[in-house]
PDB file of C-alpha atoms in Angstrom:
ATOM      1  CA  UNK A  17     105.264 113.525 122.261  1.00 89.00           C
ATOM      2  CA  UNK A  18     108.507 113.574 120.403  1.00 89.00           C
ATOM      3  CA  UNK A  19     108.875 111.677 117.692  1.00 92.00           C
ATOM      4  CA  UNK A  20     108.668 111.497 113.984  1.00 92.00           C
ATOM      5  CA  UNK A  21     105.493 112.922 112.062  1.00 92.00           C
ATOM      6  CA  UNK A  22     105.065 108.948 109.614  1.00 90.00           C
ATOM      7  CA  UNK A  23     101.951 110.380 108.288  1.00 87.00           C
ATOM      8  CA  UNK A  24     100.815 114.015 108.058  1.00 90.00           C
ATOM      9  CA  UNK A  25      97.302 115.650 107.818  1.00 92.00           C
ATOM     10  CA  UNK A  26      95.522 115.256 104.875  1.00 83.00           C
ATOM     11  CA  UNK A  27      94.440 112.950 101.726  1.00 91.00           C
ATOM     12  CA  UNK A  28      96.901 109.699 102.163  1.00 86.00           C
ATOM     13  CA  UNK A  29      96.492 105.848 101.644  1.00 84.00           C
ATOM     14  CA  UNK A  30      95.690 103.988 104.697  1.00 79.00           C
ATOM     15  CA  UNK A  31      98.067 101.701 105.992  1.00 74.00           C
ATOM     16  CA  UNK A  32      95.822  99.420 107.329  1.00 75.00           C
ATOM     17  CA  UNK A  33      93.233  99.514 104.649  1.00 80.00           C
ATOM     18  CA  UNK A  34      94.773 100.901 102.132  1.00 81.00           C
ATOM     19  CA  UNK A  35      92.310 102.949 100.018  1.00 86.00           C
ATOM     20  CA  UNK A  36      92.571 106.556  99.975  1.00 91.00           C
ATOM     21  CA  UNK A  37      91.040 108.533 103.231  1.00 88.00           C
ATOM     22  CA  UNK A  38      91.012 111.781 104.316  1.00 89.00           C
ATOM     23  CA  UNK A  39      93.713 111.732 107.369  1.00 86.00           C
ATOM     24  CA  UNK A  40      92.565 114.380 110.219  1.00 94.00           C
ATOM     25  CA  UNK A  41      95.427 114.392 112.388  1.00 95.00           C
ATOM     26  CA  UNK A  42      99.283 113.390 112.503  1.00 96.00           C
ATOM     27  CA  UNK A  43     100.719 110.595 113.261  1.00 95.00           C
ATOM     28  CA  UNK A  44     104.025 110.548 115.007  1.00 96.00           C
ATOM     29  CA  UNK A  45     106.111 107.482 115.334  1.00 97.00           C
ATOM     30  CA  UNK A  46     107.297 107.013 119.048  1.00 97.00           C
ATOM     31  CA  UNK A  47     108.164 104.155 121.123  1.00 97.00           C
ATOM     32  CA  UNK A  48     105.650 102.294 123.121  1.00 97.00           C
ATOM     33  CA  UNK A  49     104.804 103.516 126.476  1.00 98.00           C
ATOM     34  CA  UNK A  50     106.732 107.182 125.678  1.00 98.00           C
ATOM     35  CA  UNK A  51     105.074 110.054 127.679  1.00 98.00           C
ATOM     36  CA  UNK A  52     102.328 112.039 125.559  1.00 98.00           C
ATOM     37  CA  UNK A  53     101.834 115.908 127.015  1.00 98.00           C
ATOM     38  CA  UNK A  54      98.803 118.212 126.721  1.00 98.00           C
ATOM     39  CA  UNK A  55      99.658 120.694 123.463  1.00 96.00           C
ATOM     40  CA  UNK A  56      97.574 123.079 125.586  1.00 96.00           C
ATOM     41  CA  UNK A  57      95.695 123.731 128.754  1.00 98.00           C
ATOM     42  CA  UNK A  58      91.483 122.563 129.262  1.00 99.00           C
ATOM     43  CA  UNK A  59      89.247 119.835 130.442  1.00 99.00           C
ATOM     44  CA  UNK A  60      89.463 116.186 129.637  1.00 99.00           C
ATOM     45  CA  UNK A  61      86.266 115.755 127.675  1.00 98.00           C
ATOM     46  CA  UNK A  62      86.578 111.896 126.786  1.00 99.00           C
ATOM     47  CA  UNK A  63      88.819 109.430 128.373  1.00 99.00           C
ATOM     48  CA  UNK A  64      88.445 105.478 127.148  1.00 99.00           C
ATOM     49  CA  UNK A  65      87.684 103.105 123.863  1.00 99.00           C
ATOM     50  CA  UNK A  66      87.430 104.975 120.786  1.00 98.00           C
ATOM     51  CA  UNK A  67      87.021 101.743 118.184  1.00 97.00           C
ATOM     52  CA  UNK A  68      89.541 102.350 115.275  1.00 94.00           C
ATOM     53  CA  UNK A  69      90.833 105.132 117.259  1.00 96.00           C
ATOM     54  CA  UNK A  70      91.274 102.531 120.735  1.00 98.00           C
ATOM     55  CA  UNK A  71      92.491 103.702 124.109  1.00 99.00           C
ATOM     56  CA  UNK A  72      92.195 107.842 123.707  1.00 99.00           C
ATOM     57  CA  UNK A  73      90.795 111.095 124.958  1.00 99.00           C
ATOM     58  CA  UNK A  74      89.876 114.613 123.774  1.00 99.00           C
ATOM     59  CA  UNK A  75      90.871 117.559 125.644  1.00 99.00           C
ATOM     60  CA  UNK A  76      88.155 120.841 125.399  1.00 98.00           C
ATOM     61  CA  UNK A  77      90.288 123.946 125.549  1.00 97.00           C
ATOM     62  CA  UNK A  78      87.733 126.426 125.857  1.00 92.00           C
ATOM     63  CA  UNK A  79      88.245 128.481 122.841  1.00 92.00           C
ATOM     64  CA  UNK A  80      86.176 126.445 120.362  1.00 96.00           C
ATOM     65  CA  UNK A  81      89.176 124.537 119.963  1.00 97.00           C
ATOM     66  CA  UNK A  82      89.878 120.386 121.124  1.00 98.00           C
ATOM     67  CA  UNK A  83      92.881 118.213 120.859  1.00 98.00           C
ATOM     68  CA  UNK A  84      92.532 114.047 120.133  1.00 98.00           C
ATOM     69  CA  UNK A  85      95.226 111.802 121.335  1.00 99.00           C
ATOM     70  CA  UNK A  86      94.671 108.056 120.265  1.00 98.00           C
ATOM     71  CA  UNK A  87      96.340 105.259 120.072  1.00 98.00           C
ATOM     72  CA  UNK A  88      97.592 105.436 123.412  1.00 99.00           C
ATOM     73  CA  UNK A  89      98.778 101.970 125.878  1.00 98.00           C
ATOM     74  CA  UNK A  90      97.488 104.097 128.828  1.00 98.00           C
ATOM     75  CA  UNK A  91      95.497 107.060 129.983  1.00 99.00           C
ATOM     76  CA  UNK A  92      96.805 109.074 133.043  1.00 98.00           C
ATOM     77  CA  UNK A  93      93.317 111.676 133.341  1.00 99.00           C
ATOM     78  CA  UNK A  94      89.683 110.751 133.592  1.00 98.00           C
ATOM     79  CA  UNK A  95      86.567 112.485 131.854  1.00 99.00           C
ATOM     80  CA  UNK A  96      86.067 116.211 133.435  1.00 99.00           C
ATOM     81  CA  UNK A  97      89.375 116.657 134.704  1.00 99.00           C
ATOM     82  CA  UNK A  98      91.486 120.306 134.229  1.00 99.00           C
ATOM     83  CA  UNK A  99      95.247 119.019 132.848  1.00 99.00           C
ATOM     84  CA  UNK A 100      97.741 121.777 131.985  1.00 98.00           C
ATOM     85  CA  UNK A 101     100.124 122.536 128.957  1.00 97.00           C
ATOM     86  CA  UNK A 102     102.655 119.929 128.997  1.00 98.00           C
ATOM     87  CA  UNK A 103     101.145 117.522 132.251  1.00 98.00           C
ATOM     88  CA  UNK A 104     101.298 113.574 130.777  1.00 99.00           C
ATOM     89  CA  UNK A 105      98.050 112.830 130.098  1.00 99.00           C
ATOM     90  CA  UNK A 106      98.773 109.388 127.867  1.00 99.00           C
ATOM     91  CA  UNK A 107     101.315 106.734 126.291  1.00 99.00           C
ATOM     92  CA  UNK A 108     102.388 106.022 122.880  1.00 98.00           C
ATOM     93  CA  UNK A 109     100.912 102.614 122.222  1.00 98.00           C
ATOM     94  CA  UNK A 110      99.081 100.843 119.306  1.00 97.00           C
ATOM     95  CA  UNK A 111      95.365 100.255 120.277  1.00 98.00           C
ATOM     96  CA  UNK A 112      92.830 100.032 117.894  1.00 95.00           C
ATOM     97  CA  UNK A 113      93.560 100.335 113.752  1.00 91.00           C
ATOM     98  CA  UNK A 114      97.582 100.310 113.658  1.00 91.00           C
ATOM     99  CA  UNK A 115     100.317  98.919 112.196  1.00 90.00           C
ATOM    100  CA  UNK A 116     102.908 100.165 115.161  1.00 94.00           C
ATOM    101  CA  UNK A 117     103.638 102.436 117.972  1.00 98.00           C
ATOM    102  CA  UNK A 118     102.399 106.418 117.330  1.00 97.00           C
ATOM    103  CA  UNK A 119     100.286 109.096 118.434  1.00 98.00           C
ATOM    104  CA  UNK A 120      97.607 109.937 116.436  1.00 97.00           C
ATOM    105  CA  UNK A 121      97.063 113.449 117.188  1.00 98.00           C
ATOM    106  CA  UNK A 122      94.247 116.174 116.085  1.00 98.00           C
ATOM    107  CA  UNK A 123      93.484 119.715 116.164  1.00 97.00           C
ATOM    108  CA  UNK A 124      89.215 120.493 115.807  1.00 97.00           C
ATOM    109  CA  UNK A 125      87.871 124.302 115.806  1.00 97.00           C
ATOM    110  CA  UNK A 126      84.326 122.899 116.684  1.00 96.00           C
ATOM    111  CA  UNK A 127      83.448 119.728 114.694  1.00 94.00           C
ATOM    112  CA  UNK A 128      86.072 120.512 111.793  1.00 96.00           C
ATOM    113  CA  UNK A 129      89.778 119.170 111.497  1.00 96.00           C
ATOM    114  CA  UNK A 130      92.502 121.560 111.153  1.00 95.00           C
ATOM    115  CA  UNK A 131      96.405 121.107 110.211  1.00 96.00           C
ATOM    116  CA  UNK A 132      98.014 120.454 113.745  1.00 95.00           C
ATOM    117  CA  UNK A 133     101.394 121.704 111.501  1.00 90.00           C
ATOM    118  CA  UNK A 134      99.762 124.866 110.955  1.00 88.00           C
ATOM    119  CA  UNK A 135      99.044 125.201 114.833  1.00 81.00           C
ATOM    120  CA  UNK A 136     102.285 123.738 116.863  1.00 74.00           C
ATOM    121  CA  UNK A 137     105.387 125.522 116.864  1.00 60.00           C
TER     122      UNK A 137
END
């Protein structure tokens, strides 16, 4: 999604909670219902409710590697489909813990977060 990163990866204050967490993803400010693309080719693993997270999915890319989009207004794929690099697959929205519109975005190499900044490009 384009947009502004208004929180990067790593030890922050939450903004909703405000004591100091360990942030796993990005979050990039974007306007409510703005298309949100696949950063890379694989299968939807999850599509639906994640609590704090709400309306998101995680995409399994095969390579030990998975991608988390949450926050979104809609979804566009279901559990088990194949989506391509760059197909919509969500839009920005502000289910679950926020204080506005964003896309809360991770990057796992199995269970374990990694810097998206260190991955995209």
């Amino acid at each position: 999604v384009v947009g502004r990163i208004n929180s990067p990866f790593g030890w922050r204050r939450h903004p909703v909670t405000r004591r100091r967490d360990f942030h796993t993803g990005i979050d990039i400010k974007a306007p409510r219902g703005r298309a949100i693309t696949a950063s890379k080719s694989g299968v939807v693993e999850y599509s639906g409710w994640m609590g704090g997270y709400g309306r998101g999915l995680v995409i399994r890319h095969g390579d030990g590697y998975s991608t988390l989009y949450a926050h979104c207004s809609s979804l566009s794929v279901r559990k088990g489909q194949s989506v391509s690099q760059g197909q919509t697959v969500a839009h920005v929205g502000t289910t679950g813990r926020t204080t506005g519109p964003h896309l809360h975005f991770e990057i796992r190499k199995g269970k374990s977060p990694v810097n998206p900044l260190r991955m995209l490009r």
